[in-house]
mmCIF file of C-alpha atoms in Angstrom:
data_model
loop_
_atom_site.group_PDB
_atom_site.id
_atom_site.type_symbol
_atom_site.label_atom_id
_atom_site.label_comp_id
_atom_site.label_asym_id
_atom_site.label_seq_id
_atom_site.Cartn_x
_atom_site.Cartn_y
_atom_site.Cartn_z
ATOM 1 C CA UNK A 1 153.066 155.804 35.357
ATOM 2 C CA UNK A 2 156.398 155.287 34.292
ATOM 3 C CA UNK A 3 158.781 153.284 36.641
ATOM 4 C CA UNK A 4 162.264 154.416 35.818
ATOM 5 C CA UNK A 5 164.921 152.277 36.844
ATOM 6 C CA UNK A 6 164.131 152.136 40.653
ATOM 7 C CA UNK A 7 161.226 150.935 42.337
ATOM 8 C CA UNK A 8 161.433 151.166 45.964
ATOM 9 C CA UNK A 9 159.956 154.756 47.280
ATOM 10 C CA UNK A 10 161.970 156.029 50.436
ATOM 11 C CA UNK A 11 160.575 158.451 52.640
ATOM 12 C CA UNK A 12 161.253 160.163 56.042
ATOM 13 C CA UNK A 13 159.159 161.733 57.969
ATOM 14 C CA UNK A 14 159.529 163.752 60.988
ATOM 15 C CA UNK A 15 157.205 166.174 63.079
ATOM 16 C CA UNK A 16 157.217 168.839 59.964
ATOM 17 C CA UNK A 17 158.580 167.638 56.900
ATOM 18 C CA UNK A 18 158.127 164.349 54.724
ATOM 19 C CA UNK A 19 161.002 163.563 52.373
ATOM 20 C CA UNK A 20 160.695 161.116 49.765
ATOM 21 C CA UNK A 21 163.237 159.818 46.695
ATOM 22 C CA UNK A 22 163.688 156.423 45.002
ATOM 23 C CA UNK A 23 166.683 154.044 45.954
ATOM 24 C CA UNK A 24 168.276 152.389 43.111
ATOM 25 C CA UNK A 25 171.167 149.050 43.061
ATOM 26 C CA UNK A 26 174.386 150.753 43.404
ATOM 27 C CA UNK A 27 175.166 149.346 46.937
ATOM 28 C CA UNK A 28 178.075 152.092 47.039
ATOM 29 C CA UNK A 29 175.210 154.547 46.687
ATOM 30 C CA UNK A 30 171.933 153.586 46.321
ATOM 31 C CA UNK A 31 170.236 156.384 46.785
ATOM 32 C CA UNK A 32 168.991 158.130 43.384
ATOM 33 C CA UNK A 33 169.900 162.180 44.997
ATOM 34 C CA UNK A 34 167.907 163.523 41.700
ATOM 35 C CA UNK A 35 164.421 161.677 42.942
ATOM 36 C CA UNK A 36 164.408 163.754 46.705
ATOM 37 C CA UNK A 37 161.276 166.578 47.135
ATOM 38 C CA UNK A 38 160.406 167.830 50.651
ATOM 39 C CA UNK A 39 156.722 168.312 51.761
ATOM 40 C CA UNK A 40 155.340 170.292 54.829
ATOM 41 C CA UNK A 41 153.269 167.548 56.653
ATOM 42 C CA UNK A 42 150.950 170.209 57.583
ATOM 43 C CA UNK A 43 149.726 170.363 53.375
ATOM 44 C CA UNK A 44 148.257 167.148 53.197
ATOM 45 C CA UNK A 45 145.807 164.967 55.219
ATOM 46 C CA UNK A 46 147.910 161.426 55.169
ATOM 47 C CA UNK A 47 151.455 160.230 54.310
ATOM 48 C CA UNK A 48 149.475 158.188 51.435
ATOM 49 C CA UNK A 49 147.812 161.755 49.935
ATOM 50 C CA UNK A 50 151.429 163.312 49.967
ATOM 51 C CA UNK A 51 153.203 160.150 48.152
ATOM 52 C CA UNK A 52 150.580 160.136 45.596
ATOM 53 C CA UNK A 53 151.391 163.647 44.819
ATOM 54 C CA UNK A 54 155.456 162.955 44.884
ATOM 55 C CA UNK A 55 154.476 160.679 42.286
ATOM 56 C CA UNK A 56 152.714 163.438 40.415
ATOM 57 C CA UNK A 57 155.714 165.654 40.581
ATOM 58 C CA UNK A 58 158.257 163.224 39.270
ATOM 59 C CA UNK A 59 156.241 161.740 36.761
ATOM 60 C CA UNK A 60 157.655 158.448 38.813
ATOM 61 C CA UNK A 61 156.265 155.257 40.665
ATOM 62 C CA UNK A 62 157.374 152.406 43.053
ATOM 63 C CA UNK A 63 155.984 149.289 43.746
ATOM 64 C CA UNK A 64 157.178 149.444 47.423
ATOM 65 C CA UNK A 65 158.261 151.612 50.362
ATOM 66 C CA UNK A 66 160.288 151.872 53.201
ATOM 67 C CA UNK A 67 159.490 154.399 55.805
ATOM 68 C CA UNK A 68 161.455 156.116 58.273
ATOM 69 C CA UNK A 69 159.256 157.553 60.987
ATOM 70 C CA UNK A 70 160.141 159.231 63.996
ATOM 71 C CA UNK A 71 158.129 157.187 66.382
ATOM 72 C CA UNK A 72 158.235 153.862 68.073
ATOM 73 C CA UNK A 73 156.879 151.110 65.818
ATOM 74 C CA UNK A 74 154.753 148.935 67.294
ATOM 75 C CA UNK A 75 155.080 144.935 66.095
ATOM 76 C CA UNK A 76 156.725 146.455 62.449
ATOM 77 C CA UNK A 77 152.758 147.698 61.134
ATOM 78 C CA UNK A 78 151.908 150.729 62.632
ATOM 79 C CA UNK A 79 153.869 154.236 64.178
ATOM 80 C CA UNK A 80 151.926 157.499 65.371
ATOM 81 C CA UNK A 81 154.490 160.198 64.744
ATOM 82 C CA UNK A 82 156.308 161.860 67.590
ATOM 83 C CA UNK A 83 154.812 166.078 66.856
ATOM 84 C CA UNK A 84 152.896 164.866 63.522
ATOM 85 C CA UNK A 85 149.307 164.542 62.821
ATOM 86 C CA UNK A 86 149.374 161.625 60.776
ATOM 87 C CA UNK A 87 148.719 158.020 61.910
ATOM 88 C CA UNK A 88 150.437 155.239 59.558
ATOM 89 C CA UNK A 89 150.040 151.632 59.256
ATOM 90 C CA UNK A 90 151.818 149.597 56.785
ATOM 91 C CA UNK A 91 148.692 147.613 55.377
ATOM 92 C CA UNK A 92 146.498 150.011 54.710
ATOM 93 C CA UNK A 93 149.367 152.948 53.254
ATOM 94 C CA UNK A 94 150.422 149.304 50.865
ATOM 95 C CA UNK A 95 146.840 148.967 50.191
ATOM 96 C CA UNK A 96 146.038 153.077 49.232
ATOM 97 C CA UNK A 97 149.419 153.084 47.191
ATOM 98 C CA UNK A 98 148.642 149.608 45.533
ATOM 99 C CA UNK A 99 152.393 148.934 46.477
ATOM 100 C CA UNK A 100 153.850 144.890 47.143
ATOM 101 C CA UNK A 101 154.800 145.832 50.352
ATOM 102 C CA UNK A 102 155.461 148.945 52.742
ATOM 103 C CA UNK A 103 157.888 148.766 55.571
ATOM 104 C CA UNK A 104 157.918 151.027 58.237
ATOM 105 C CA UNK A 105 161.678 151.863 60.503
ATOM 106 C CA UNK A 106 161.725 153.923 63.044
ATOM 107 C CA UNK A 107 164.074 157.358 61.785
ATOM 108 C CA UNK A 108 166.762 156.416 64.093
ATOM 109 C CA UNK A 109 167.281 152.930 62.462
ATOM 110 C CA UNK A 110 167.081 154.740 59.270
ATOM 111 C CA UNK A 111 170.009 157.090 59.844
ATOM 112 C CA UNK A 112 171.944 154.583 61.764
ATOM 113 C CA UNK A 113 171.603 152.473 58.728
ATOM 114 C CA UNK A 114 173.161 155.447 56.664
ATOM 115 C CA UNK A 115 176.567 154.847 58.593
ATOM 116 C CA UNK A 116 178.378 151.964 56.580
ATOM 117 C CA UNK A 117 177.685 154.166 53.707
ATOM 118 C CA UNK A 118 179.199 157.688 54.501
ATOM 119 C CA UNK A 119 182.033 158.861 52.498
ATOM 120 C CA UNK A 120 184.993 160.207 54.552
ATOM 121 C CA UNK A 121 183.298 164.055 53.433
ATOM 122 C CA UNK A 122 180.151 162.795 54.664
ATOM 123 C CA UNK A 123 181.658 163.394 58.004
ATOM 124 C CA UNK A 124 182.980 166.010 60.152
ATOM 125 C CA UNK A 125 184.635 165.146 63.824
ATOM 126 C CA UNK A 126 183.587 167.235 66.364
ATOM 127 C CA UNK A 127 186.546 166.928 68.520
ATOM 128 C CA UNK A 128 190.682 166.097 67.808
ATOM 129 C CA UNK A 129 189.743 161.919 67.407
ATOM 130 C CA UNK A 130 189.316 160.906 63.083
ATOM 131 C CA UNK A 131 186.580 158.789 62.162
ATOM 132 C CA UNK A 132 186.761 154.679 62.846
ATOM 133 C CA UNK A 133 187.516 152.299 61.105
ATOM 134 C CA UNK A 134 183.700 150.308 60.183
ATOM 135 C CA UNK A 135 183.489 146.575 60.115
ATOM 136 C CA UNK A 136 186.132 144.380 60.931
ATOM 137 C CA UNK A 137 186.731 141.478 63.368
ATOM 138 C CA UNK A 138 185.792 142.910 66.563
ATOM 139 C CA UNK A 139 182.372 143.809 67.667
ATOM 140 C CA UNK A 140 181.529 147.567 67.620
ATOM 141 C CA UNK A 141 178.632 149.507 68.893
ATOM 142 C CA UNK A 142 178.075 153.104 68.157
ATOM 143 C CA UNK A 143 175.185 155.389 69.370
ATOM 144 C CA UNK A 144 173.773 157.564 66.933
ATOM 145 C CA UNK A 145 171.699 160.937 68.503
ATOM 146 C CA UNK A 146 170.643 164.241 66.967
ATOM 147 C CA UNK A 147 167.875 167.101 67.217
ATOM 148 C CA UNK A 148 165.500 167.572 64.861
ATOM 149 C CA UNK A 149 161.903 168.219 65.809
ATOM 150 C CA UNK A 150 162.330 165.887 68.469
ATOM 151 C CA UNK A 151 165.242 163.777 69.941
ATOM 152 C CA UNK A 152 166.424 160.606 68.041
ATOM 153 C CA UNK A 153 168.435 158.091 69.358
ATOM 154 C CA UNK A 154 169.672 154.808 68.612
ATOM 155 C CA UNK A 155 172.680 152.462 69.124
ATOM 156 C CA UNK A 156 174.270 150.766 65.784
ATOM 157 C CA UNK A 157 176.116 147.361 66.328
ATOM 158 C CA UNK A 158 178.338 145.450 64.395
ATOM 159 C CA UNK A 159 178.327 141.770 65.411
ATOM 160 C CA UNK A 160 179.143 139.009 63.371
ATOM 161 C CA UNK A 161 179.602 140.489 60.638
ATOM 162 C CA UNK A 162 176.353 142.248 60.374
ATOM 163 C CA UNK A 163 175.213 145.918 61.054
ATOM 164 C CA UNK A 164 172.367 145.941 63.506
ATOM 165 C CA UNK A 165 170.208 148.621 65.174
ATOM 166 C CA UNK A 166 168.835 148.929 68.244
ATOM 167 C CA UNK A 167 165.700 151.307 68.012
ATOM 168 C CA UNK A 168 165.181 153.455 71.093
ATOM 169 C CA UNK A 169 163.102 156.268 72.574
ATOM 170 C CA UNK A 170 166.005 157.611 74.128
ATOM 171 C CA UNK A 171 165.132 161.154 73.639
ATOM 172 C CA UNK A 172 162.251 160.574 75.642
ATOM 173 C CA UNK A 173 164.788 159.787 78.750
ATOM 174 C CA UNK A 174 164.619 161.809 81.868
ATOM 175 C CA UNK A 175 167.093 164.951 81.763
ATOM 176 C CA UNK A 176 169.973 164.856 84.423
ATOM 177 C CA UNK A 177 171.461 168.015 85.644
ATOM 178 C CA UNK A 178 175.167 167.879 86.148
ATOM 179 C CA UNK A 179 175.744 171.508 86.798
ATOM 180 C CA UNK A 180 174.279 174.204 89.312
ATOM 181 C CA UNK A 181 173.167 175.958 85.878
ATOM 182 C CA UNK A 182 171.723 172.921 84.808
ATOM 183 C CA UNK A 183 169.420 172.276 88.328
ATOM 184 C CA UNK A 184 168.449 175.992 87.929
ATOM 185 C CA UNK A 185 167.323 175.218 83.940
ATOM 186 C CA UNK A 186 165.673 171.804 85.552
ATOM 187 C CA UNK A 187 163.938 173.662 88.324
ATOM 188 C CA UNK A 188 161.988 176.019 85.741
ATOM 189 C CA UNK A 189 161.038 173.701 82.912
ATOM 190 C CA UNK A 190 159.647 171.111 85.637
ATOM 191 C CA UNK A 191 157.293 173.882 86.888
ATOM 192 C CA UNK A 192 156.241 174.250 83.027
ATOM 193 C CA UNK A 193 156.003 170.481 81.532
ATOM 194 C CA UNK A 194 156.271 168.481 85.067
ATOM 195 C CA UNK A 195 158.402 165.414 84.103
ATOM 196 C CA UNK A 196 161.418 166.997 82.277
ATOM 197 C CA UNK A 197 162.854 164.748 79.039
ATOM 198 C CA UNK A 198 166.255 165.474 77.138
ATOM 199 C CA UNK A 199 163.991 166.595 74.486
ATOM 200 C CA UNK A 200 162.512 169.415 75.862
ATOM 201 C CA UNK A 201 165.852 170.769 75.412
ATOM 202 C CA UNK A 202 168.000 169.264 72.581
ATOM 203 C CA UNK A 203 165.479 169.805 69.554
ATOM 204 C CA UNK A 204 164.262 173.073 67.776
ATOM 205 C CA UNK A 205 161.305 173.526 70.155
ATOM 206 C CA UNK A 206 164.245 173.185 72.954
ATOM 207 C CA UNK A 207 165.751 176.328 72.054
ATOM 208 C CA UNK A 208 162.954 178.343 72.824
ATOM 209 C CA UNK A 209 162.394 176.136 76.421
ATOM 210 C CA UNK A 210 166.438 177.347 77.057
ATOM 211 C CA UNK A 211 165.842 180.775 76.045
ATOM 212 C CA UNK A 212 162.922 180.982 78.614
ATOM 213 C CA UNK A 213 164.571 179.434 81.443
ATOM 214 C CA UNK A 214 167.819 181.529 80.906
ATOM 215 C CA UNK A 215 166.262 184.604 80.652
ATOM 216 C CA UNK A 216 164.261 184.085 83.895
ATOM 217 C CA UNK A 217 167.304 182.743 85.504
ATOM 218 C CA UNK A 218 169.094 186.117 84.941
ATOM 219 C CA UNK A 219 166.220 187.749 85.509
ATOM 220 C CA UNK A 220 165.876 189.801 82.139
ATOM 221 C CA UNK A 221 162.767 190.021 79.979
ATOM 222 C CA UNK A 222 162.218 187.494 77.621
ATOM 223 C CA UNK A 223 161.026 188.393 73.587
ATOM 224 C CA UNK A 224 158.567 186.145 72.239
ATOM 225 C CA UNK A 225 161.406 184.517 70.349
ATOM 226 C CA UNK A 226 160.868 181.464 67.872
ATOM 227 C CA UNK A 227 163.507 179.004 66.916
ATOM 228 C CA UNK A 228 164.529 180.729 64.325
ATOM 229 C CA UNK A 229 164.815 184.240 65.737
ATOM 230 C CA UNK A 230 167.221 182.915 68.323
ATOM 231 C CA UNK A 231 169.405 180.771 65.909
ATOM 232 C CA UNK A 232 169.658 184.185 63.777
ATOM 233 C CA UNK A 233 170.740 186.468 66.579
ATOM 234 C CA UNK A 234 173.373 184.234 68.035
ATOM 235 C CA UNK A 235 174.645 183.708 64.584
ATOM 236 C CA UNK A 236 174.564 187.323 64.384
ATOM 237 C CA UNK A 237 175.757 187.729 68.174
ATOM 238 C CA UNK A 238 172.975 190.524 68.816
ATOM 239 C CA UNK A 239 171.710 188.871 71.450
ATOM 240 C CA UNK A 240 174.099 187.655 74.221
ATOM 241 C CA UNK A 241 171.073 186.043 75.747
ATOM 242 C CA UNK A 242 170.486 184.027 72.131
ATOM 243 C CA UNK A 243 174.326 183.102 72.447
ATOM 244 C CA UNK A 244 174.134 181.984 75.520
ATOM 245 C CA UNK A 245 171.219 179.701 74.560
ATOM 246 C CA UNK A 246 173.116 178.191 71.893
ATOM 247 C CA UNK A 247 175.758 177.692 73.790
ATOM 248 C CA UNK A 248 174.131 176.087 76.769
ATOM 249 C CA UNK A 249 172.365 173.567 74.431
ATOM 250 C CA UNK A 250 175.783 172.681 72.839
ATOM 251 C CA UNK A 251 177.083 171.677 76.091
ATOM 252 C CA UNK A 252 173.631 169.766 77.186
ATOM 253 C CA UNK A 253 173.964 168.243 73.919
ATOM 254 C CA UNK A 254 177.714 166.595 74.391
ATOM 255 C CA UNK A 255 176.662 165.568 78.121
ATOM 256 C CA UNK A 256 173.484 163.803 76.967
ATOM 257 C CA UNK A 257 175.450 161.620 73.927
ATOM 258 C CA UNK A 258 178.047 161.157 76.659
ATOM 259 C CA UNK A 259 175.573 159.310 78.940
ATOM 260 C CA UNK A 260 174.380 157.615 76.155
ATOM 261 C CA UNK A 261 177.843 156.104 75.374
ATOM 262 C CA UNK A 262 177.652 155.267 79.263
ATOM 263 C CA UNK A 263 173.993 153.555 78.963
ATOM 264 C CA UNK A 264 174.911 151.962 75.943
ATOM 265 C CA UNK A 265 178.294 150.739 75.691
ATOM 266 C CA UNK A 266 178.832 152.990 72.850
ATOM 267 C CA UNK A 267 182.533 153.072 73.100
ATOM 268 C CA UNK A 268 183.267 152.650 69.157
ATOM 269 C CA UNK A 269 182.217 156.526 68.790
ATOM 270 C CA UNK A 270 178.624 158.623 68.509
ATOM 271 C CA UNK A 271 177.762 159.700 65.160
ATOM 272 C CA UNK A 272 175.261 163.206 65.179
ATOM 273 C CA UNK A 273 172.812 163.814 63.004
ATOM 274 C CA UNK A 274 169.398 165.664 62.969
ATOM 275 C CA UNK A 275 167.643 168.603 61.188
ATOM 276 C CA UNK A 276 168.829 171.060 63.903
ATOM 277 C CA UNK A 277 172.750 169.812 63.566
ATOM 278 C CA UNK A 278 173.963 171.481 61.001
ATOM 279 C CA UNK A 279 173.076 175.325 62.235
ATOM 280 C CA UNK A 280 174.722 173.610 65.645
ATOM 281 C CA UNK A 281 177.630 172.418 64.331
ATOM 282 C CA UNK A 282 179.954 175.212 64.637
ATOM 283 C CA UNK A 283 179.164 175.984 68.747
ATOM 284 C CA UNK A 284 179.639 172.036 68.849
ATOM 285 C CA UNK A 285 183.024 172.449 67.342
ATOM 286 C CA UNK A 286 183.631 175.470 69.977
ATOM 287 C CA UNK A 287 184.415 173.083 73.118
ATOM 288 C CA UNK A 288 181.535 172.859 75.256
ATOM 289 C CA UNK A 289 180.101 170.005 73.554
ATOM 290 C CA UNK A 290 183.373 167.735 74.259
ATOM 291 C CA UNK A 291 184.483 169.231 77.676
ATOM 292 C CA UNK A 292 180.422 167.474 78.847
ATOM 293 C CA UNK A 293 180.835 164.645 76.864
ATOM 294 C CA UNK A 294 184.322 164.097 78.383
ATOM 295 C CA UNK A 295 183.275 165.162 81.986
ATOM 296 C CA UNK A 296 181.750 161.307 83.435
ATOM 297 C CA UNK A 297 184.052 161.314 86.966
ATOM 298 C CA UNK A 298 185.468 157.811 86.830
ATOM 299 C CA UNK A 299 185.117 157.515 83.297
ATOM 300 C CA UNK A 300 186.859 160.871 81.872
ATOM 301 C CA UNK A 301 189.902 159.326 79.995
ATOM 302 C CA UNK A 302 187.709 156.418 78.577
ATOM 303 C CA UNK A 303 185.281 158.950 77.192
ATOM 304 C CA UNK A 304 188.096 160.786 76.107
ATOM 305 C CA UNK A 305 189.301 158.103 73.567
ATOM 306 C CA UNK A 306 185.265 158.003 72.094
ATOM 307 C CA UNK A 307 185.005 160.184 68.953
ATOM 308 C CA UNK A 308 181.996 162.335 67.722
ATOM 309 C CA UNK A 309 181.353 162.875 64.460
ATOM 310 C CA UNK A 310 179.173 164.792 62.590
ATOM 311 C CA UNK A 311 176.990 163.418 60.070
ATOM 312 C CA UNK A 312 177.038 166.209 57.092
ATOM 313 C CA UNK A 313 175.493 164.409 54.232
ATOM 314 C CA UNK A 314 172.688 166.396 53.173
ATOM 315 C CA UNK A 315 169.896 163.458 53.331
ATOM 316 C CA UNK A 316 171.426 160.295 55.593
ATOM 317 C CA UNK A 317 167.317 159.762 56.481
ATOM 318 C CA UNK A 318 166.507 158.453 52.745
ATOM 319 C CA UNK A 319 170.262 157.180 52.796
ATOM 320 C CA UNK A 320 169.587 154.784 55.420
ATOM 321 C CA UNK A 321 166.532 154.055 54.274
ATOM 322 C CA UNK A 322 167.839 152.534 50.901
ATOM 323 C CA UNK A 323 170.403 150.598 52.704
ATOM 324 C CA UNK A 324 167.602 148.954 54.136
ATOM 325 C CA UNK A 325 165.705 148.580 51.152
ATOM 326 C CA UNK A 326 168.949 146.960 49.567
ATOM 327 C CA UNK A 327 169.585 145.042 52.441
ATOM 328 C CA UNK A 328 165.796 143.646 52.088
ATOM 329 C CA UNK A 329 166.816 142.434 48.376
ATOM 330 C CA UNK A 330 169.441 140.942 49.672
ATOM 331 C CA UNK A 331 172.608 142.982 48.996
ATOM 332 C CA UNK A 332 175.793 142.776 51.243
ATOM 333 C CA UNK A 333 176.436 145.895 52.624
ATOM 334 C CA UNK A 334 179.393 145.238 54.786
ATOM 335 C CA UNK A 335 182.737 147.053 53.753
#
């Protein structure tokens, strides 16, 4: 099989799609955008059954991997995927590939690792504060959140001039209700799923839970909407109830990365990212997102000075991922 210039695969895998591409040396940009395919998890039985057929498709092969799941992995060899059938451990995928090695990152780590990387148009600030300045001699630390099929969240430090990542299940973290809206949202999705998460709202799925519970809060019937049909019709606006939803996650969204900044220390900035982000990012842009993330009592005008930015490079899951890789072989990637 031929090798082509690059020989790490990268892949990253959420609850519904696995992407995969090849990272190359340019530490600038080592990710080779001409290598990525998408796969619907639900098409094959293992990660190893769709990577041998990603190698079919390009006519390409790697002698090693690094994979970005979203799950917790437990002691670096094995992850079960938050909303995913498949299983993984990094012996036996190295073994079925007949790879060197396989390395599995949680997704978070991943796409914080895509950070020192981003081009100034790889961004977009959600909010009047630019961008900041990476690196340097201070310590930073930066939390890094978005909605995809789940919840991801992670905090990226700089210390010592090194990047490091703190890998979290913060998405998994109990929801707190900071308006008489939000208590009324609580009361009704604790009656449905018991213990209520910030998931359960600020992912696809989440949408749908929002819908539901707004609906029933003003009392009107609710259609058998998916995630999809209500993303459409408040694009559209011919559904002030699908608006509404939109809008209310927007503003859950900005007070849940503002507590993060809070649990974390993430006072550098929060960087957003996610498969659901980039239909959100226009109601994020629309105020409600800020005016929560602002909104901490004691803390207001220090949240005030913490930017949000938007991550919009199309694939900063496989981008972090070859940072990683390079970082593996070796390669500086400070800037």
């Amino acid at each position: 099989m031929p090798q082509g210039n690059a020989s790490t695969l990268l892949a990253d895998l959420g609850g519904t799609n696995v992407r995969f591409a090849l990272a190359g040396e340019d530490t600038a940009s080592p990710l080779v955008m001409d290598s990525i395919r998408r796969y619907r998890v639900k098409d094959f039985a293992s990660l190893a059954d769709a990577a041998r057929q990603y190698f079919a498709d390009t006519g390409r092969g790697a002698t090693q991997a690094v994979i970005a799941a979203a799950g917790r992995i437990a002691g670096g060899e094995t992850v079960k995927v938050t909303n995913n059938p498949w299983a993984i451990a990094a012996h036996a995928l190295q073994a079925e590939l007949g790879m060197h090695s396989v390395r599995l990152v949680n997704d978070f780590a991943a796409q914080s690792m895509s950070v020192p990387l981003l081009a100034a148009d790889a961004l977009s600030p959600v909010g009047g504060l630019p961008a900041p300045a990476l690196g340097g001699a201070q310590p930073q630390t930066f939390v890094v959140m978005g909605p995809g099929t789940g919840l991801g969240v992670a905090g990226l430090l700089w210390r010592d001039g090194q990047w490091i990542v703190l890998e979290s299940e913060g998405g998994h973290a109990g929801f707190a209700a900071h308006t008489t809206e939000d208590v009324e949202i609580l009361h009704r999705l604790n009656a449905r799923f018991g213990r209520v998460s910030n998931e359960r709202m600020i992912c696809g799925n989440g949408l749908v839970n929002l819908y539901l519970a707004l609906a029933d809060i003003a009392d009107q019937p609710a259609e058998e909407y998916t995630p999809e049909d209500i993303t459409a019709r408040a694009e559209d606006g011919s559904d002030p109830l699908c608006v509404r939803t939109v809008e209310t996650l927007a503003g859950i969204f900005g007070s849940v990365a503002g507590d993060l900044v809070l649990c974390l220390g993430g006072w550098d900035g929060v960087y957003l990212t996610g498969g659901v982000l980039p239909f959100l990012l226009p109601w994020l842009h629309r105020g409600g997102f800020r005016e929560r993330f602002e909104a901490k009592g004691r803390f207001r005008e220090t949240m005030e000075r913490v930017p949000t930015l938007a991550i919009v490079h199309p694939e900063p899951g496989l981008l972090g991922a070859a940072a990683i890789a390079l970082r593996a072989a070796g390669h500086d990637l400070t800037r």
